[in-house]
Coordinates of C-alpha atoms in Angstrom, one line a residue:
Chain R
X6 CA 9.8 -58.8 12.7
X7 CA 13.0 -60.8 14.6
X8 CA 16.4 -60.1 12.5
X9 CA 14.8 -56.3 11.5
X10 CA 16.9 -54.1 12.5
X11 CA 15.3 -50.3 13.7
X12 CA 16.4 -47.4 11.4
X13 CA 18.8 -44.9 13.5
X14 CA 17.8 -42.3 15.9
X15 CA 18.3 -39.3 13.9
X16 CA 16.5 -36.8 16.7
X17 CA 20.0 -34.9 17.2
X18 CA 21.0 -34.7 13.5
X19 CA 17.4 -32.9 13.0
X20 CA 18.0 -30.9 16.1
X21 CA 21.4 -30.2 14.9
X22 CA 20.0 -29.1 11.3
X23 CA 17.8 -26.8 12.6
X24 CA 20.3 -24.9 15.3
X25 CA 22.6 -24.4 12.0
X26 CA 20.3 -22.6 9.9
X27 CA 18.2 -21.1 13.0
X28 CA 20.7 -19.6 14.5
X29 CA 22.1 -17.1 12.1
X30 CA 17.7 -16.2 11.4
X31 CA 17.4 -15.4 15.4
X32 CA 20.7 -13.0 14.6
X33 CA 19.3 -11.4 11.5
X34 CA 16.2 -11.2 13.0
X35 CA 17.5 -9.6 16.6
X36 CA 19.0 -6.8 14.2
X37 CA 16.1 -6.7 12.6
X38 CA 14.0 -6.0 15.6
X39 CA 16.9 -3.2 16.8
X40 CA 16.5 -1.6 13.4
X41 CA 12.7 -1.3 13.3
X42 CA 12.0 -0.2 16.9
X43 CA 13.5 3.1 15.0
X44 CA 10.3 3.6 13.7
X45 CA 8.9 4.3 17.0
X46 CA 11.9 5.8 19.1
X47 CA 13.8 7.8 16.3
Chain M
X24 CA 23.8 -38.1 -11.3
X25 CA 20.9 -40.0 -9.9
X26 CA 19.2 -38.0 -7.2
X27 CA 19.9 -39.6 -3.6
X28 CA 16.8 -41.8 -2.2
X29 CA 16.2 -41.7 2.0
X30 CA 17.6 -45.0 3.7
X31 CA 14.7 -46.1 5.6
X32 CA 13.3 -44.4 8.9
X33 CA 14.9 -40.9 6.9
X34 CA 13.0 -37.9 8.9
X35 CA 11.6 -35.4 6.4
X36 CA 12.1 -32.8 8.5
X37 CA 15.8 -33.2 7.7
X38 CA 14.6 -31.6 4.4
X39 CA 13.5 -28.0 5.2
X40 CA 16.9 -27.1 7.1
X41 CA 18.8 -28.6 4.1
X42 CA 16.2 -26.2 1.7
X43 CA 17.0 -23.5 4.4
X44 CA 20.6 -23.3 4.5
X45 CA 20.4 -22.9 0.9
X46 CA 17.8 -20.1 0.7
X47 CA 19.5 -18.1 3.6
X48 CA 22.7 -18.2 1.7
X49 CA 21.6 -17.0 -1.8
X50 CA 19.3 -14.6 -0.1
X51 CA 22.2 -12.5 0.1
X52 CA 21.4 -11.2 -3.2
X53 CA 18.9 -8.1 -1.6
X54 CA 22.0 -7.2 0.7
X55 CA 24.2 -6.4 -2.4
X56 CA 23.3 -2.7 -1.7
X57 CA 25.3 -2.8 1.9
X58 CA 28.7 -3.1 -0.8
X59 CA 27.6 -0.3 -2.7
X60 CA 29.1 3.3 -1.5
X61 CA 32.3 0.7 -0.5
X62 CA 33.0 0.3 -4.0
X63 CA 31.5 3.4 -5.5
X64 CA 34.4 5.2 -3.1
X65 CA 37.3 2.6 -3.5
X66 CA 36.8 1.8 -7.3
X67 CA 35.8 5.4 -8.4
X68 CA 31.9 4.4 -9.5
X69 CA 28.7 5.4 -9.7
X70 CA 25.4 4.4 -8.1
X71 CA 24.1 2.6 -11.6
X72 CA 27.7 1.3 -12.1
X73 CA 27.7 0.1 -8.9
X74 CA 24.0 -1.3 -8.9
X75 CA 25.6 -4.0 -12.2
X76 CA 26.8 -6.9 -10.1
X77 CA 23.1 -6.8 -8.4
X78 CA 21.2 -6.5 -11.8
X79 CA 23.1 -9.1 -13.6
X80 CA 22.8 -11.7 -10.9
X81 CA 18.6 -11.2 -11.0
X82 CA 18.8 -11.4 -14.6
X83 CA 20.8 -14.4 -14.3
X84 CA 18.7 -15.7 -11.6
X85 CA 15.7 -15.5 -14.0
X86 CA 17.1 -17.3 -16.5
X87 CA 19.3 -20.0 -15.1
X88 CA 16.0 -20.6 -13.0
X89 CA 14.2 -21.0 -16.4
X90 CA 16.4 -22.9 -18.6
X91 CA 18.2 -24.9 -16.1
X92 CA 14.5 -26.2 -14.3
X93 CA 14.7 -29.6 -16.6
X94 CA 18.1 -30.0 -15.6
X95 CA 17.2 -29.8 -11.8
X96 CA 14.4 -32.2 -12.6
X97 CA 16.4 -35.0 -14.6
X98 CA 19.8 -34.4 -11.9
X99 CA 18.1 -34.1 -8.6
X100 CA 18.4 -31.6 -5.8
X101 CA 21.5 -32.5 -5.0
X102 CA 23.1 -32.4 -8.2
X103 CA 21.3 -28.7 -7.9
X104 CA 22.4 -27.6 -4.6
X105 CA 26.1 -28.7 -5.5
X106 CA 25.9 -26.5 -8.5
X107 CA 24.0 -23.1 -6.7
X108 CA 27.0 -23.9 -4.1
X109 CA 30.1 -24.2 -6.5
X110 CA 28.5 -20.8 -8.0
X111 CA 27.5 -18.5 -5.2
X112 CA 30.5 -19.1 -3.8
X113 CA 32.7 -18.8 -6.9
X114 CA 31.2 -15.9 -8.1
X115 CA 32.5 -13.8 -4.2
X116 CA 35.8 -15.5 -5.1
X117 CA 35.9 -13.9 -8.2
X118 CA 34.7 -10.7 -6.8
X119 CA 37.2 -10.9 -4.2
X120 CA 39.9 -11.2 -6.8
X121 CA 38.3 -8.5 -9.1
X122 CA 38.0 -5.9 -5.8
X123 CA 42.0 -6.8 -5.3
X124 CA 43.4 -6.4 -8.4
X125 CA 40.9 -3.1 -8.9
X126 CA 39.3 -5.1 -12.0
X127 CA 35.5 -4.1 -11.6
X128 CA 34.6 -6.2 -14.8
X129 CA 35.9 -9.0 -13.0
X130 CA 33.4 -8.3 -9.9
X131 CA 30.2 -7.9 -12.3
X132 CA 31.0 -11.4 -14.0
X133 CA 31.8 -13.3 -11.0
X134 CA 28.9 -11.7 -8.8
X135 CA 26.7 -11.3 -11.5
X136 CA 27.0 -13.4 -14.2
X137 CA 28.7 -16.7 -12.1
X138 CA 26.9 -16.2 -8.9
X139 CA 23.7 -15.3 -10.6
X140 CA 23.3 -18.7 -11.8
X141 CA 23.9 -20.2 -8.6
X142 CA 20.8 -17.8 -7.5
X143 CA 18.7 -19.3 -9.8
X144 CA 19.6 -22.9 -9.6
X145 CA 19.4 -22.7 -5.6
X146 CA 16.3 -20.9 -5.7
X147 CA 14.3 -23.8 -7.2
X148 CA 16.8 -26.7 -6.0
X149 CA 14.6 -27.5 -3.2
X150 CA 11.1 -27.4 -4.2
X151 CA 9.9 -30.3 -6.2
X152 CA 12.0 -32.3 -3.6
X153 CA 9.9 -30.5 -0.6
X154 CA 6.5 -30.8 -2.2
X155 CA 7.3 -34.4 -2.7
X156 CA 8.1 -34.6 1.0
X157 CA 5.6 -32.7 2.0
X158 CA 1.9 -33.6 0.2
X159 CA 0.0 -32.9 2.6
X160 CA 0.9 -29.3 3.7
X161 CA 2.8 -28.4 0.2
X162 CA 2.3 -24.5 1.4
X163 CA 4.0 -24.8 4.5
X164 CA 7.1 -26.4 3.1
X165 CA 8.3 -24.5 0.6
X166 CA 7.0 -21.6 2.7
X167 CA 10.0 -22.4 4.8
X168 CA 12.5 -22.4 2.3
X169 CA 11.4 -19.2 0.1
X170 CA 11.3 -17.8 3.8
X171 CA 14.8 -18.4 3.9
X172 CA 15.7 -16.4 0.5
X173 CA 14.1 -13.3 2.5
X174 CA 15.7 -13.8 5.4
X175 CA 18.8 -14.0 4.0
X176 CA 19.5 -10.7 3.3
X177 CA 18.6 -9.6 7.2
X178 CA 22.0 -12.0 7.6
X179 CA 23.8 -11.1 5.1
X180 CA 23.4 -6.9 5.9
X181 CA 24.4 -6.8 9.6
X182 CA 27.0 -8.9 8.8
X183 CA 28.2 -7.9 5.7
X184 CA 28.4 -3.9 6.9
X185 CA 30.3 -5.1 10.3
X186 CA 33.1 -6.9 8.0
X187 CA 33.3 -4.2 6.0
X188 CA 33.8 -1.6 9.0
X189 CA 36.5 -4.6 10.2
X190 CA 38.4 -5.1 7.0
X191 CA 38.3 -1.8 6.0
X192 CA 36.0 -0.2 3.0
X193 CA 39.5 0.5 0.7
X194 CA 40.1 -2.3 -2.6
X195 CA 41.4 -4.5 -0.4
X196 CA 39.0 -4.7 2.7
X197 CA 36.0 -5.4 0.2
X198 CA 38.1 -7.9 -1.5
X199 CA 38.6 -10.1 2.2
X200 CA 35.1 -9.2 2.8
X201 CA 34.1 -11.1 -0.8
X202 CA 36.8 -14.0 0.4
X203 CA 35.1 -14.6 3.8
X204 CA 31.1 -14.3 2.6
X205 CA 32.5 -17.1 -0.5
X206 CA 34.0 -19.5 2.2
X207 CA 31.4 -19.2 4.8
X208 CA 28.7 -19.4 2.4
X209 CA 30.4 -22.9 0.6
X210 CA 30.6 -24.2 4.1
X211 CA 27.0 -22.8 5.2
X212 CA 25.4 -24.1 1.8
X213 CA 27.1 -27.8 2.6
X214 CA 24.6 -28.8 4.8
X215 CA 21.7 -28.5 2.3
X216 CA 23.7 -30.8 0.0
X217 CA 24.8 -33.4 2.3
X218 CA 21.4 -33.7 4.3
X219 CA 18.8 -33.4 0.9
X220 CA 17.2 -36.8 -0.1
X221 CA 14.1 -37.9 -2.4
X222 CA 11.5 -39.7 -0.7
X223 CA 11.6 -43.3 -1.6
X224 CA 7.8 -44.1 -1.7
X225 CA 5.1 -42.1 -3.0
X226 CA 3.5 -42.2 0.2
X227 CA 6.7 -40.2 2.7
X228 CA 3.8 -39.9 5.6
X229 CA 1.5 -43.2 6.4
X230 CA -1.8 -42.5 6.1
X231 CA -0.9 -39.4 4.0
X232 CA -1.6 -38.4 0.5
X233 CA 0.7 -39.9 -2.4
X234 CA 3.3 -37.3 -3.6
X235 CA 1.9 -38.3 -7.3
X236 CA -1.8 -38.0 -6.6
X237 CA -3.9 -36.5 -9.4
X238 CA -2.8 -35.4 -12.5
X239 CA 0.9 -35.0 -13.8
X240 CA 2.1 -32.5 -16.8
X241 CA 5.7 -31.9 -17.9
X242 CA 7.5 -28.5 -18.3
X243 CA 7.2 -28.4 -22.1
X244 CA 3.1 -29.2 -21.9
X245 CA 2.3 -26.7 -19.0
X246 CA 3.9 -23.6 -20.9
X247 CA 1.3 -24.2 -23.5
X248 CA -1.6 -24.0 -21.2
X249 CA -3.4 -21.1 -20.4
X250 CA -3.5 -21.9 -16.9
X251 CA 0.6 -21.3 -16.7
X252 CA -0.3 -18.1 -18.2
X253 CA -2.8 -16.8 -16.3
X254 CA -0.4 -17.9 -13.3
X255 CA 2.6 -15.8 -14.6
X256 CA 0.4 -12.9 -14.9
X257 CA -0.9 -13.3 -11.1
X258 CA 3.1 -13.5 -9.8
X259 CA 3.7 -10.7 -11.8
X260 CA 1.0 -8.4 -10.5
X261 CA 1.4 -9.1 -6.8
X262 CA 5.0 -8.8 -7.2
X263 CA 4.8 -5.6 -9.6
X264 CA 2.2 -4.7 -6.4
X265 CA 4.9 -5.6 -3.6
X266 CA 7.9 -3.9 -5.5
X267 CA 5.9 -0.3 -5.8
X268 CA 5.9 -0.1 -2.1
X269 CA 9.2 -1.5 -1.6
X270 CA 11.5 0.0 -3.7
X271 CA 10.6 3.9 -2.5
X272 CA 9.5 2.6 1.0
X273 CA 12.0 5.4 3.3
X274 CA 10.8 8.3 0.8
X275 CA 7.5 7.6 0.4
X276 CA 6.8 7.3 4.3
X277 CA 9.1 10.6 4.4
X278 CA 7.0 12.4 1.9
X279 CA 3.7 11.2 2.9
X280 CA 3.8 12.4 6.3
X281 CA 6.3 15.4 5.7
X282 CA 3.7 18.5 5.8
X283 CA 2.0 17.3 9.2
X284 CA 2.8 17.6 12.6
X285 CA 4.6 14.6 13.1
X286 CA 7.0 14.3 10.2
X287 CA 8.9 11.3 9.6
X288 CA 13.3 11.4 10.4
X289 CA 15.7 9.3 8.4
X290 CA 15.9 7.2 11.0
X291 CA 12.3 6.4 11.7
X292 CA 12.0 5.8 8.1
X293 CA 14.9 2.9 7.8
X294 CA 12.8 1.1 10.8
X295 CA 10.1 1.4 8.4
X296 CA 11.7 -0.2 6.2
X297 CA 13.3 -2.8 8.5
X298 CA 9.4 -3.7 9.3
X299 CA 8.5 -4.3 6.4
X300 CA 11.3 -6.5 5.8
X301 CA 9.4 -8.7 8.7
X302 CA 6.4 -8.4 7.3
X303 CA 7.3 -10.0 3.9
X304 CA 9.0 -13.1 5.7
X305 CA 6.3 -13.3 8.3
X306 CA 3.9 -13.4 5.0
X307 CA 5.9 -16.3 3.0
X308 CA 5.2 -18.5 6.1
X309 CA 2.2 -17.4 7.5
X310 CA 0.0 -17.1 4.2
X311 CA 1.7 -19.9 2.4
X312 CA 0.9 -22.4 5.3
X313 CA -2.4 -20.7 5.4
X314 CA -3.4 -22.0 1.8
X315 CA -2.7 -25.6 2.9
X316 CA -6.5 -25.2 4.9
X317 CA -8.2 -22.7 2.5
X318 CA -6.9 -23.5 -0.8
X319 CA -4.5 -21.9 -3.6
X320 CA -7.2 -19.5 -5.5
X321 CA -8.7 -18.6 -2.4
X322 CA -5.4 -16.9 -0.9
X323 CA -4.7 -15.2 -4.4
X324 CA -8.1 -13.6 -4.1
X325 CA -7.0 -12.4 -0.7
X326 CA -3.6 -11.4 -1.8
X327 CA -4.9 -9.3 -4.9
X328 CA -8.3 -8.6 -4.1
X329 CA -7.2 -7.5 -0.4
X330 CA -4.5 -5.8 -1.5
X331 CA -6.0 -3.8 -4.1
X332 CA -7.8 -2.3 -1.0
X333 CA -5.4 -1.8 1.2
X334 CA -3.8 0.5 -1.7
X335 CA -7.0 2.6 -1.9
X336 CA -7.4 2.9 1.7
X337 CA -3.5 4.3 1.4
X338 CA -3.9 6.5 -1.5
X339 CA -7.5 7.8 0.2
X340 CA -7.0 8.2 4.0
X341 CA -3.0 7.1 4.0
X342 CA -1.7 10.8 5.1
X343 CA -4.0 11.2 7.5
X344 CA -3.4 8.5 9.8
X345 CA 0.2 7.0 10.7
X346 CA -1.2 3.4 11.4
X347 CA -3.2 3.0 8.9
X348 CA 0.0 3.5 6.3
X349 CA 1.9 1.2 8.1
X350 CA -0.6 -0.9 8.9
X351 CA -1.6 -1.2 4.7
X352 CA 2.0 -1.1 3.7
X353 CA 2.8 -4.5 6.0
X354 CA -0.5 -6.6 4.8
X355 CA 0.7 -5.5 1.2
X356 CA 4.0 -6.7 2.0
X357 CA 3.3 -9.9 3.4
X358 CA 1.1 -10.6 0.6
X359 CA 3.7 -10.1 -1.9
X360 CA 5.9 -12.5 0.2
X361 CA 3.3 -15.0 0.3
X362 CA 2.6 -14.9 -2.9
X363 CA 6.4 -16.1 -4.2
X364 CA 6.2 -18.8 -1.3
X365 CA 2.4 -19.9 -2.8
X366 CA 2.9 -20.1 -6.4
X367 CA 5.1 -23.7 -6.1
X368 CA 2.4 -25.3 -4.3
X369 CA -0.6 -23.9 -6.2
X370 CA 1.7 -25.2 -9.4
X371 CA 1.5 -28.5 -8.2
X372 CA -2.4 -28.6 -7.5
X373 CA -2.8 -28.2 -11.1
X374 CA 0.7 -29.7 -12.8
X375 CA 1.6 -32.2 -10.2
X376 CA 5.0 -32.9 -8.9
X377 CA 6.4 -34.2 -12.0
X378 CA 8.2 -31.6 -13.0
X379 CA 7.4 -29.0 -10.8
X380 CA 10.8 -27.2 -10.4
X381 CA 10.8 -26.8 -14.2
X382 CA 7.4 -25.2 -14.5
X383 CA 8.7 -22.6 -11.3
X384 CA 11.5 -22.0 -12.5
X385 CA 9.7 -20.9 -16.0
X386 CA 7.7 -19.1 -13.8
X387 CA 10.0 -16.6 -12.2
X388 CA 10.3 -15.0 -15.7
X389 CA 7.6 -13.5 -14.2
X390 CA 9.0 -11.8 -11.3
X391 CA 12.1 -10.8 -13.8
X392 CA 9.2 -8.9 -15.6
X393 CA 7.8 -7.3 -12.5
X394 CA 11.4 -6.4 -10.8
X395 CA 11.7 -3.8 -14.1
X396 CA 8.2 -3.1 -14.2
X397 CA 7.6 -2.2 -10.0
X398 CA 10.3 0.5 -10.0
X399 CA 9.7 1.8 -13.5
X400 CA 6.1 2.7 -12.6
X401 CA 6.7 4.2 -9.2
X402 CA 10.0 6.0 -9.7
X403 CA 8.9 7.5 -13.1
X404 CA 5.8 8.9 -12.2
X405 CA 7.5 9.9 -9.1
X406 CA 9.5 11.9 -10.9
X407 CA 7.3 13.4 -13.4
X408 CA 4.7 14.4 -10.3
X409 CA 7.7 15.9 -8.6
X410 CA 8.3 18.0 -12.1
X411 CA 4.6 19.0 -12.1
X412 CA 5.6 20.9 -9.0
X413 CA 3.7 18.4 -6.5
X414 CA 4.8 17.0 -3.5
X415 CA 3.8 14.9 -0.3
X416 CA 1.9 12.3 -0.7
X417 CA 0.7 13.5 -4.3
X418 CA 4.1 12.0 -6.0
X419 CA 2.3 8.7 -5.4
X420 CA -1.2 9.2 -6.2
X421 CA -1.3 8.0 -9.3
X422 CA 1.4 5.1 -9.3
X423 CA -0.9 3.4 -6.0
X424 CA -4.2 4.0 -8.8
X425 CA -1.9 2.0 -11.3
X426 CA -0.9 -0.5 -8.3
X427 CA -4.7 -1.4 -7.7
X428 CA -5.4 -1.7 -11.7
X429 CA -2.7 -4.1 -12.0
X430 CA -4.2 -5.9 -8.6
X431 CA -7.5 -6.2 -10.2
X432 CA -5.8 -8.1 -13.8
X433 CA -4.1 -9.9 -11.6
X434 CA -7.6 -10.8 -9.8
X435 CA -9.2 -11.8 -12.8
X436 CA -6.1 -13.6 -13.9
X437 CA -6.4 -16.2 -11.1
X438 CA -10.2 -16.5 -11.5
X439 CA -9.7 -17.5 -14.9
X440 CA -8.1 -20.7 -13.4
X441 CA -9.0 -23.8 -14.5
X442 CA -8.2 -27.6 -14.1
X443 CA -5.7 -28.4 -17.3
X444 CA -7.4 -30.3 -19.5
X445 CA -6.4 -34.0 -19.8
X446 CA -4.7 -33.9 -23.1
X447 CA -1.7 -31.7 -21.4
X448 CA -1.6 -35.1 -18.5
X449 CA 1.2 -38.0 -18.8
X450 CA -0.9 -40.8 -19.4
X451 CA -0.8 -43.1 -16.5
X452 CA 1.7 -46.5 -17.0
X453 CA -1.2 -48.4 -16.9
X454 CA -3.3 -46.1 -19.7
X455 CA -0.3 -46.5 -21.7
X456 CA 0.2 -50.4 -21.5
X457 CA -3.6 -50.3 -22.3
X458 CA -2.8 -48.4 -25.7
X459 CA -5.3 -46.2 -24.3
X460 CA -3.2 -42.9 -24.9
X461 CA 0.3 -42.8 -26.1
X462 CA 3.7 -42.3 -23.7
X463 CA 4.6 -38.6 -25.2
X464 CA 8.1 -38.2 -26.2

């Protein structure tokens, strides 16, 4: 409809979002991974 | 405070990071034990003086998450995440000041009793809002965020142990290492509050379900149904379940496989334990998404009925075969992660959103219950088989045997469940400007 203006883009503040809690999971995760491989080298 | 509505075009997938950040934070709580020898050494404690902070903050957990469920409703999730902030954090700052000045009480109240209550408002700060978000995969979404209270202590341990090995383990390093975790935790937990919003239509998806479809029953009414009931006593079996592998996990795997040819080392045993770790985060995603497509009592008859026989198969063949322990231990761990990330959406298929966080958080009294119960079983008989002058994997015998009875109540709990019956419903607006049934107070 003329005069409606579209709501914001708000791709980057999702992408954002999901680097700030994602990216301290991949690093408890990448220890995780060192940890457990334990089970089958130590 | 009134609870803050989406401007239009609001994505809802800003919601599960804001849930996240939250989660991830507080999950901190399983890492407590990384602290432990620091302060046993630098404060002159023992292990169950040193266990207090820990215990007190699940207690609190439990019951903030119980009482303060109405409050959460009535204030919103932002109101919520601004409290579970202000406390988690507090509660290091007043540790860190405690560990400085050599005060322990002073770390058990801010930890435990402070911080504990910012565990249990976080923990259910985000779920109403995400099942109202998300109708039509309620599973998945807050399978996400009580994903995020498990992974939180994988963060929080690395971490945690390198600042202490930084700072130093003395009074004073723990006390900067309490300082940092509070700051970078306020700032970490910021984003949940600044990005969570409330749908504002019933319908957050076109073409998708209404977030108030079906029937609708507050707090106060669903603690008097049976159906609540029967619910707490399914949490607490498959967590009772989960907790008797968990909490003896590197001995048990030690003992099992100690009199065979390929014996398990310390080592090995702690990358056990990291594994299952995985396994119960893997399982709070995986199986709570998976009940989205076959349904809430379906995956508790998986996670009980399954489970109950991946216990036998351990207690009957486990010592025999490597794999097949691990193998049972991880599926019985992943259930007992998916069945804390279920439970809010199978509350909603028979409560509604209306007051969902309320009902959950009156729920977790349930996993207060089991967190005693789990280790009590499995430690005591433990002990008393070791007295008996058994050993291997005969110390556990009898506790798994107890495991898969308390499976199988559990089982017959959720069978028992039933639609509530439609005098525990809020009549609809239009029912009561009808004078068909009366607005309850």
């Amino acid at each position: 409809m003329a005069g409606e203006s579209s709501p914001p883009d708000r791709r980057a503040l999702i992408a954002l979002s999901w680097v700030w809690v994602g990216a301290p999971l991949c690093y408890g995760l990448y220890e995780l991974v060192l940890k457990a491989k334990q089970l089958f080298t130590g | 405070m009134s609870p803050p509505v989406a401007p239009p075009g609001w994505s809802r997938w800003l919601v599960p990071p804001a849930a996240l950040s939250v989660h991830l934070s507080i999950g901190q709580a399983y890492a407590w034990s990384v602290f432990k020898p620091s302060l046993e050494s630098a404060l002159d404690l023992n292990g169950t003086q040193s266990a207090l902070p820990f215990q007190l903050a699940i207690v609190m957990l439990g019951l903030s998450a119980a009482f303060g469920g109405t409050l959460v409703e009535r204030n919103g999730p932002r109101w919520a995440m601004t409290v579970a902030l202000i406390c988690f954090s507090s509660g290091f700052l007043i540790a860190a000041l405690g560990a400085q000045t050599e005060q322990y009480w002073l770390i058990v109240l801010g930890y435990g009793f402070v911080g504990g209550i910012g565990l249990g408002i976080g923990y259910i700060s985000p779920v109403s809002t995400l099942i109202k978000w998300f109708p039509d995969r309620p599973g998945m979404a807050t399978g996400i965020a009580i994903m995020g209270f498990g992974g939180g202590a994988l963060i929080a341990s690395p971490w945690s142990a390198q600042m202490l090995e930084s700072f130093g383990s003395d009074h004073s390093g723990i006390a900067l290492a309490f300082l940092v975790h509070g700051l970078s935790y306020a700032v970490f937990m910021a984003l949940g509050v600044l990005l969570v919003r409330v749908p504002r239509t019933e319908k957050p998806v076109e073409d998708g379900p209404s977030a108030f479809e079906g029937v609708q029953v507050s707090a106060a009414s669903a603690v008097r149904t049976p159906q609540f009931w029967c619910l707490w006593i399914v949490l607490c079996m498959n967590v009772t379940a989960g907790i008797g592998i968990l909490e003896k996990a590197a001995p048990m795997i030690t003992d099992f496989f100690a009199d065979t040819s390929t014996p398990v080392s310390v080592s090995a045993a702690a990358g056990f334990v990291a594994l299952l770790s995985a396994a119960n985060m893997a399982g709070r995603i995986g199986w709570s998404s998976t009940s989205d497509l076959i349904g809430r009592k379906n995956i508790y008859r998986v996670y009980l009925g399954v489970g109950a026989v991946m216990y036998l198969l351990i207690a009957s063949f486990g010592d025999s075969s490597k794999p097949l322990f691990i193998l049972c231990a991880l599926v019985i761990l992943s259930f007992y992660g998916g069945g804390f990330a279920t439970i809010p959406a199978y509350l909603k298929d028979l409560f509604g959103t209306y007051q969902v966080g309320a009902i959950h958080g009156r729920l977790l009294t349930a996993w207060s219950t089991a967190g005693v119960l789990g280790p009590l079983i499995v430690n005591w008989i433990a002990d008393h088989q070791k007295e008996a002058g058994k050993h291997g994997s005969a110390l556990y015998g009898l506790s798994f045997m107890i495991m898969i009875g308390l499976l199988v109540i559990g089982f017959v709990a959720n069978e028992f469940v039933r639609p509530v019956h439609p005098r525990h419903h809020i009549p609809a607006p239009q029912e009561v400007a009808d004078g068909r049934r009366e607005q309850p107070a």
